[in-house]
Amino acid sequence: MILDELAIDQREAFCLDLARSAAILALDGFERQAGQPIGMKGPQDYLTETDGAVERHVRARIAKAFPSDGFLGEETGGTPGDIAWVVDPIDGTANFARSIPHFCISIAFVANGEVQLGAILNPATDELYFARKGRGATRNGKAIHVAPTTDLQATSFELGWSNRVPLSRYIQSLTALFEAGSNVRRSASGAMALAYVADGRTDGYAELHMNSWDCLAGLLLVREAGGVTCAFLSLGGLIDGAPVLAASPAVAAVLATATGIPIFPGADILPAPTLTTLRTA
């Protein structure tokens, strides 16, 4: 199905309100997280009760407001279809669980074959990043842009780690960036890292494998802030995940070379389903 502009307008207003309501739950959980049980889904893969509470809240609100839309969440899964909300209720759970205020709620909306909306909100700092396809990117309503860095000796990249790929590949990428003269960070929230690229706080971010709920909102933010990215949806990343790269254009090549993740100049589009037009009254 193809959504018209009015239908996307409606979801834009809803997305912003949804992020804010979810943040209230997340911040409450963060402030009392010392008493929460902390589970492990895998190596360095944390789970708290707040993850589940926020995702249930988000999923229920979407189901009530737009019952025909698909949903894919980190904690409860789902069947996205060609119109879908893709949600990470708490990205940076390891930080959250250790009382580090660097985590976020990430919400993306996919329709017409592409990511149309992206919201990333850190409840602890009250910074709301938002983008709509073709309309730019903002932080708390003010336009943001990727960094103007051109000197490789002044670059600061962030490199995410995934246990889905051999550790040697991560070490090779890290070494190549250091040898190029870059500073390399790791702050343990891929979604926030992408938002920081869009905001010019970091020159680029790469991870050798990410899930769609971690990165779709952030990839849209970077593109709308003037940055370049890899392909993701077109590689089947919505369901299976894929490598991720996003950067300021002037220094993106060094990050692409170091990681082996190519820059993708075109529109990142879902493998084409048959789209029919859906118009709202």
Tab-separated table of C-alpha atoms in Angstrom:
chain	number	residue	atom	x	y	z
A	1	MET	CA	0.000	0.000	0.000
A	2	ILE	CA	1.082	3.564	-0.658
A	3	LEU	CA	0.298	6.181	1.970
A	4	ASP	CA	-0.498	9.720	0.865
A	5	GLU	CA	0.894	12.832	2.549
A	6	LEU	CA	-2.121	13.264	4.816
A	7	ALA	CA	-1.698	9.767	6.199
A	8	ILE	CA	1.977	10.463	6.900
A	9	ASP	CA	1.068	13.842	8.470
A	10	GLN	CA	-1.187	11.994	10.899
A	11	ARG	CA	1.534	9.533	11.802
A	12	GLU	CA	4.109	12.304	12.217
A	13	ALA	CA	2.044	14.036	14.905
A	14	PHE	CA	1.340	10.683	16.527
A	15	CYS	CA	5.024	9.651	16.447
A	16	LEU	CA	6.140	12.770	18.296
A	17	ASP	CA	3.494	12.329	20.966
A	18	LEU	CA	4.236	8.616	21.221
A	19	ALA	CA	7.940	9.238	21.818
A	20	ARG	CA	7.155	11.697	24.585
A	21	SER	CA	4.710	9.362	26.330
A	22	ALA	CA	7.149	6.465	26.101
A	23	ALA	CA	9.878	8.680	27.560
A	24	ILE	CA	7.847	9.228	30.707
A	25	LEU	CA	7.817	5.477	31.338
A	26	ALA	CA	11.486	5.097	30.468
A	27	LEU	CA	12.610	7.938	32.705
A	28	ASP	CA	10.582	6.603	35.612
A	29	GLY	CA	12.235	3.216	35.145
A	30	PHE	CA	15.669	4.802	34.930
A	31	GLU	CA	15.194	6.758	38.130
A	32	ARG	CA	14.258	3.633	40.046
A	33	GLN	CA	16.295	1.132	38.023
A	34	ALA	CA	18.517	0.171	40.971
A	35	GLY	CA	15.708	-2.045	42.217
A	36	GLN	CA	14.911	-3.656	38.886
A	37	PRO	CA	15.892	-7.201	38.025
A	38	ILE	CA	18.392	-7.253	35.149
A	39	GLY	CA	18.306	-10.145	32.710
A	40	MET	CA	20.646	-11.190	29.927
A	41	LYS	CA	19.444	-12.178	26.460
A	42	GLY	CA	23.001	-13.038	25.419
A	43	PRO	CA	26.602	-11.863	25.863
A	44	GLN	CA	26.547	-8.132	26.722
A	45	ASP	CA	22.834	-8.055	25.804
A	46	TYR	CA	20.908	-6.701	28.782
A	47	LEU	CA	17.181	-6.725	29.473
A	48	THR	CA	15.293	-4.796	32.159
A	49	GLU	CA	11.604	-4.685	32.999
A	50	THR	CA	11.486	-1.168	31.549
A	51	ASP	CA	12.307	-2.488	28.067
A	52	GLY	CA	9.180	-4.590	28.133
A	53	ALA	CA	6.970	-1.927	29.716
A	54	VAL	CA	7.924	0.714	27.156
A	55	GLU	CA	7.462	-1.628	24.194
A	56	ARG	CA	4.050	-2.768	25.428
A	57	HIS	CA	3.001	0.879	25.799
A	58	VAL	CA	4.216	1.805	22.317
A	59	ARG	CA	2.715	-1.255	20.672
A	60	ALA	CA	-0.671	-0.765	22.339
A	61	ARG	CA	-0.900	2.889	21.324
A	62	ILE	CA	-0.002	2.099	17.710
A	63	ALA	CA	-2.524	-0.758	17.568
A	64	LYS	CA	-5.258	1.570	18.824
A	65	ALA	CA	-4.414	4.531	16.581
A	66	PHE	CA	-3.465	2.655	13.390
A	67	PRO	CA	-4.676	-0.947	13.667
A	68	SER	CA	-3.754	-1.825	10.077
A	69	ASP	CA	-0.105	-0.771	10.482
A	70	GLY	CA	2.507	-3.454	11.082
A	71	PHE	CA	4.845	-3.517	14.051
A	72	LEU	CA	8.345	-4.835	14.696
A	73	GLY	CA	9.857	-4.429	18.152
A	74	GLU	CA	13.083	-5.601	19.721
A	75	GLU	CA	11.377	-7.345	22.634
A	76	THR	CA	8.109	-8.673	21.172
A	77	GLY	CA	8.938	-9.040	17.489
A	78	GLY	CA	6.099	-8.731	15.016
A	79	THR	CA	5.270	-8.901	11.331
A	80	PRO	CA	6.117	-5.572	9.735
A	81	GLY	CA	4.634	-5.820	6.244
A	82	ASP	CA	5.165	-2.874	3.887
A	83	ILE	CA	3.758	-0.311	6.367
A	84	ALA	CA	5.287	-0.681	9.782
A	85	TRP	CA	6.516	0.891	12.982
A	86	VAL	CA	9.962	-0.360	13.988
A	87	VAL	CA	10.767	0.205	17.651
A	88	ASP	CA	13.588	-0.195	20.144
A	89	PRO	CA	12.052	0.624	23.536
A	90	ILE	CA	15.426	1.157	25.232
A	91	ASP	CA	18.546	1.307	23.092
A	92	GLY	CA	21.598	1.384	25.308
A	93	THR	CA	20.172	-0.948	27.940
A	94	ALA	CA	23.638	-1.685	29.316
A	95	ASN	CA	24.018	2.034	30.076
A	96	PHE	CA	20.475	2.207	31.459
A	97	ALA	CA	21.106	-0.723	33.778
A	98	ARG	CA	24.261	0.913	35.159
A	99	SER	CA	22.650	4.342	35.707
A	100	ILE	CA	24.482	5.957	32.785
A	101	PRO	CA	22.169	8.555	31.194
A	102	HIS	CA	23.016	7.648	27.608
A	103	PHE	CA	20.125	5.603	26.238
A	104	CYS	CA	17.092	6.281	24.106
A	105	ILE	CA	13.777	5.269	22.631
A	106	SER	CA	14.024	4.753	18.864
A	107	ILE	CA	10.916	4.785	16.659
A	108	ALA	CA	10.912	4.517	12.867
A	109	PHE	CA	7.956	4.424	10.498
A	110	VAL	CA	8.362	2.645	7.178
A	111	ALA	CA	5.952	3.166	4.284
A	112	ASN	CA	6.045	3.496	0.493
A	113	GLY	CA	9.183	1.376	0.504
A	114	GLU	CA	11.289	3.768	2.613
A	115	VAL	CA	11.714	5.104	6.125
A	116	GLN	CA	9.359	8.080	6.329
A	117	LEU	CA	9.699	9.087	9.990
A	118	GLY	CA	12.361	8.670	12.632
A	119	ALA	CA	12.361	9.710	16.289
A	120	ILE	CA	15.145	9.166	18.825
A	121	LEU	CA	14.571	10.502	22.332
A	122	ASN	CA	16.922	10.370	25.313
A	123	PRO	CA	14.608	10.764	28.321
A	124	ALA	CA	17.511	11.568	30.666
A	125	THR	CA	18.637	14.620	28.671
A	126	ASP	CA	15.250	15.472	27.119
A	127	GLU	CA	16.757	15.610	23.638
A	128	LEU	CA	14.305	14.610	20.937
A	129	TYR	CA	15.755	14.003	17.484
A	130	PHE	CA	13.225	13.840	14.673
A	131	ALA	CA	13.240	13.538	10.893
A	132	ARG	CA	10.691	13.220	8.156
A	133	LYS	CA	11.803	12.109	4.715
A	134	GLY	CA	12.526	15.133	2.545
A	135	ARG	CA	11.991	17.684	5.319
A	136	GLY	CA	15.275	17.752	7.240
A	137	ALA	CA	16.295	16.716	10.740
A	138	THR	CA	15.847	18.471	14.076
A	139	ARG	CA	16.807	18.324	17.734
A	140	ASN	CA	14.025	19.676	19.958
A	141	GLY	CA	12.571	21.427	16.932
A	142	LYS	CA	15.784	23.125	15.737
A	143	ALA	CA	17.457	22.122	12.475
A	144	ILE	CA	20.618	20.031	12.747
A	145	HIS	CA	23.358	19.179	10.257
A	146	VAL	CA	26.244	16.748	10.053
A	147	ALA	CA	29.718	18.007	10.975
A	148	PRO	CA	31.756	20.001	8.432
A	149	THR	CA	34.983	18.126	9.305
A	150	THR	CA	37.404	17.666	6.409
A	151	ASP	CA	40.720	16.976	8.173
A	152	LEU	CA	41.126	13.267	8.933
A	153	GLN	CA	43.402	14.131	11.840
A	154	ALA	CA	40.437	15.902	13.446
A	155	THR	CA	37.840	13.184	12.899
A	156	SER	CA	36.047	11.418	15.684
A	157	PHE	CA	34.162	8.282	14.706
A	158	GLU	CA	32.119	5.840	16.749
A	159	LEU	CA	32.359	2.122	16.106
A	160	GLY	CA	29.721	-0.261	17.387
A	161	TRP	CA	30.431	-3.868	18.268
A	162	SER	CA	28.345	-6.913	17.380
A	163	ASN	CA	28.924	-10.506	18.389
A	164	ARG	CA	27.294	-11.566	15.114
A	165	VAL	CA	30.592	-11.023	13.275
A	166	PRO	CA	34.109	-12.256	14.085
A	167	LEU	CA	35.945	-10.134	16.644
A	168	SER	CA	38.888	-9.934	14.236
A	169	ARG	CA	36.836	-7.840	11.792
A	170	TYR	CA	36.009	-5.342	14.524
A	171	ILE	CA	39.661	-5.120	15.574
A	172	GLN	CA	40.744	-4.648	11.948
A	173	SER	CA	38.283	-1.793	11.480
A	174	LEU	CA	39.298	-0.180	14.749
A	175	THR	CA	42.987	-0.418	13.881
A	176	ALA	CA	42.445	1.048	10.412
A	177	LEU	CA	40.663	4.075	11.858
A	178	PHE	CA	43.396	4.712	14.405
A	179	GLU	CA	46.024	4.380	11.689
A	180	ALA	CA	44.121	6.915	9.569
A	181	GLY	CA	44.487	9.396	12.418
A	182	SER	CA	40.923	9.247	13.715
A	183	ASN	CA	39.702	9.161	17.276
A	184	VAL	CA	37.320	6.249	17.929
A	185	ARG	CA	34.596	6.114	20.564
A	186	ARG	CA	32.108	3.545	21.765
A	187	SER	CA	29.194	4.754	23.867
A	188	ALA	CA	27.004	1.603	23.787
A	189	SER	CA	23.922	2.997	22.068
A	190	GLY	CA	23.878	2.678	18.300
A	191	ALA	CA	20.712	4.728	17.894
A	192	MET	CA	22.143	7.611	19.928
A	193	ALA	CA	25.400	7.332	17.980
A	194	LEU	CA	23.522	7.846	14.714
A	195	ALA	CA	21.640	10.810	16.172
A	196	TYR	CA	24.973	12.318	17.183
A	197	VAL	CA	26.266	11.951	13.608
A	198	ALA	CA	23.184	13.823	12.377
A	199	ASP	CA	23.830	16.517	14.984
A	200	GLY	CA	27.503	16.976	14.089
A	201	ARG	CA	28.688	15.663	17.458
A	202	THR	CA	30.430	12.720	15.786
A	203	ASP	CA	31.768	12.497	12.232
A	204	GLY	CA	30.523	9.005	11.529
A	205	TYR	CA	29.229	5.741	12.942
A	206	ALA	CA	29.619	2.179	11.736
A	207	GLU	CA	28.643	-1.246	13.013
A	208	LEU	CA	29.254	-4.500	11.201
A	209	HIS	CA	25.759	-5.778	11.988
A	210	MET	CA	22.712	-3.972	13.386
A	211	ASN	CA	19.053	-4.796	13.711
A	212	SER	CA	16.494	-2.527	12.095
A	213	TRP	CA	15.037	-1.270	15.373
A	214	ASP	CA	18.484	0.016	16.367
A	215	CYS	CA	19.198	2.021	13.226
A	216	LEU	CA	16.306	2.904	10.910
A	217	ALA	CA	15.376	6.128	12.703
A	218	GLY	CA	19.016	7.156	12.963
A	219	LEU	CA	19.820	6.449	9.313
A	220	LEU	CA	16.960	8.710	8.255
A	221	LEU	CA	18.191	11.413	10.633
A	222	VAL	CA	21.673	11.324	9.115
A	223	ARG	CA	20.429	11.471	5.530
A	224	GLU	CA	18.078	14.346	6.344
A	225	ALA	CA	20.918	16.185	8.126
A	226	GLY	CA	23.059	16.081	4.986
A	227	GLY	CA	25.042	12.917	5.675
A	228	VAL	CA	25.611	9.775	3.656
A	229	THR	CA	24.736	6.209	4.634
A	230	CYS	CA	25.008	2.626	3.536
A	231	ALA	CA	22.199	0.566	2.076
A	232	PHE	CA	20.140	-1.221	4.711
A	233	LEU	CA	16.527	-1.868	3.722
A	234	SER	CA	17.503	-2.893	0.193
A	235	LEU	CA	19.804	-5.563	1.678
A	236	GLY	CA	16.951	-7.143	3.621
A	237	GLY	CA	17.930	-5.387	6.839
A	238	LEU	CA	14.363	-4.802	7.999
A	239	ILE	CA	14.026	-8.440	9.016
A	240	ASP	CA	17.553	-9.860	9.063
A	241	GLY	CA	19.690	-6.847	9.991
A	242	ALA	CA	22.698	-5.652	7.993
A	243	PRO	CA	25.881	-3.596	8.310
A	244	VAL	CA	25.428	0.099	9.099
A	245	LEU	CA	27.472	3.147	8.153
A	246	ALA	CA	26.544	6.821	8.408
A	247	ALA	CA	28.871	9.787	8.164
A	248	SER	CA	29.589	13.345	7.149
A	249	PRO	CA	30.234	13.271	3.378
A	250	ALA	CA	33.748	14.748	3.430
A	251	VAL	CA	35.163	12.001	5.663
A	252	ALA	CA	32.847	9.074	4.943
A	253	ALA	CA	35.304	7.330	2.621
A	254	VAL	CA	37.816	6.612	5.377
A	255	LEU	CA	35.119	5.001	7.505
A	256	ALA	CA	33.860	2.972	4.554
A	257	THR	CA	37.376	1.781	3.738
A	258	ALA	CA	38.154	0.856	7.330
A	259	THR	CA	34.970	-1.155	7.806
A	260	GLY	CA	34.357	-2.496	4.321
A	261	ILE	CA	30.819	-1.083	4.376
A	262	PRO	CA	30.109	0.764	1.114
A	263	ILE	CA	28.397	4.130	0.903
A	264	PHE	CA	25.090	3.868	-0.943
A	265	PRO	CA	24.242	6.934	-3.049
A	266	GLY	CA	20.673	6.070	-3.967
A	267	ALA	CA	17.367	5.750	-2.140
A	268	ASP	CA	17.373	2.849	0.323
A	269	ILE	CA	14.188	1.013	-0.623
A	270	LEU	CA	12.591	-2.190	0.616
A	271	PRO	CA	12.732	-5.149	-1.752
A	272	ALA	CA	9.697	-4.200	-3.811
A	273	PRO	CA	6.353	-5.549	-2.739
A	274	THR	CA	3.325	-4.678	-4.825
A	275	LEU	CA	2.193	-1.280	-3.585
A	276	THR	CA	-1.405	-0.106	-3.870
A	277	THR	CA	-2.668	3.321	-2.988
A	278	LEU	CA	-4.272	3.937	0.399
A	279	ARG	CA	-5.924	7.305	0.775
A	280	THR	CA	-7.339	8.660	4.004
A	281	ALA	CA	-10.644	10.425	4.296
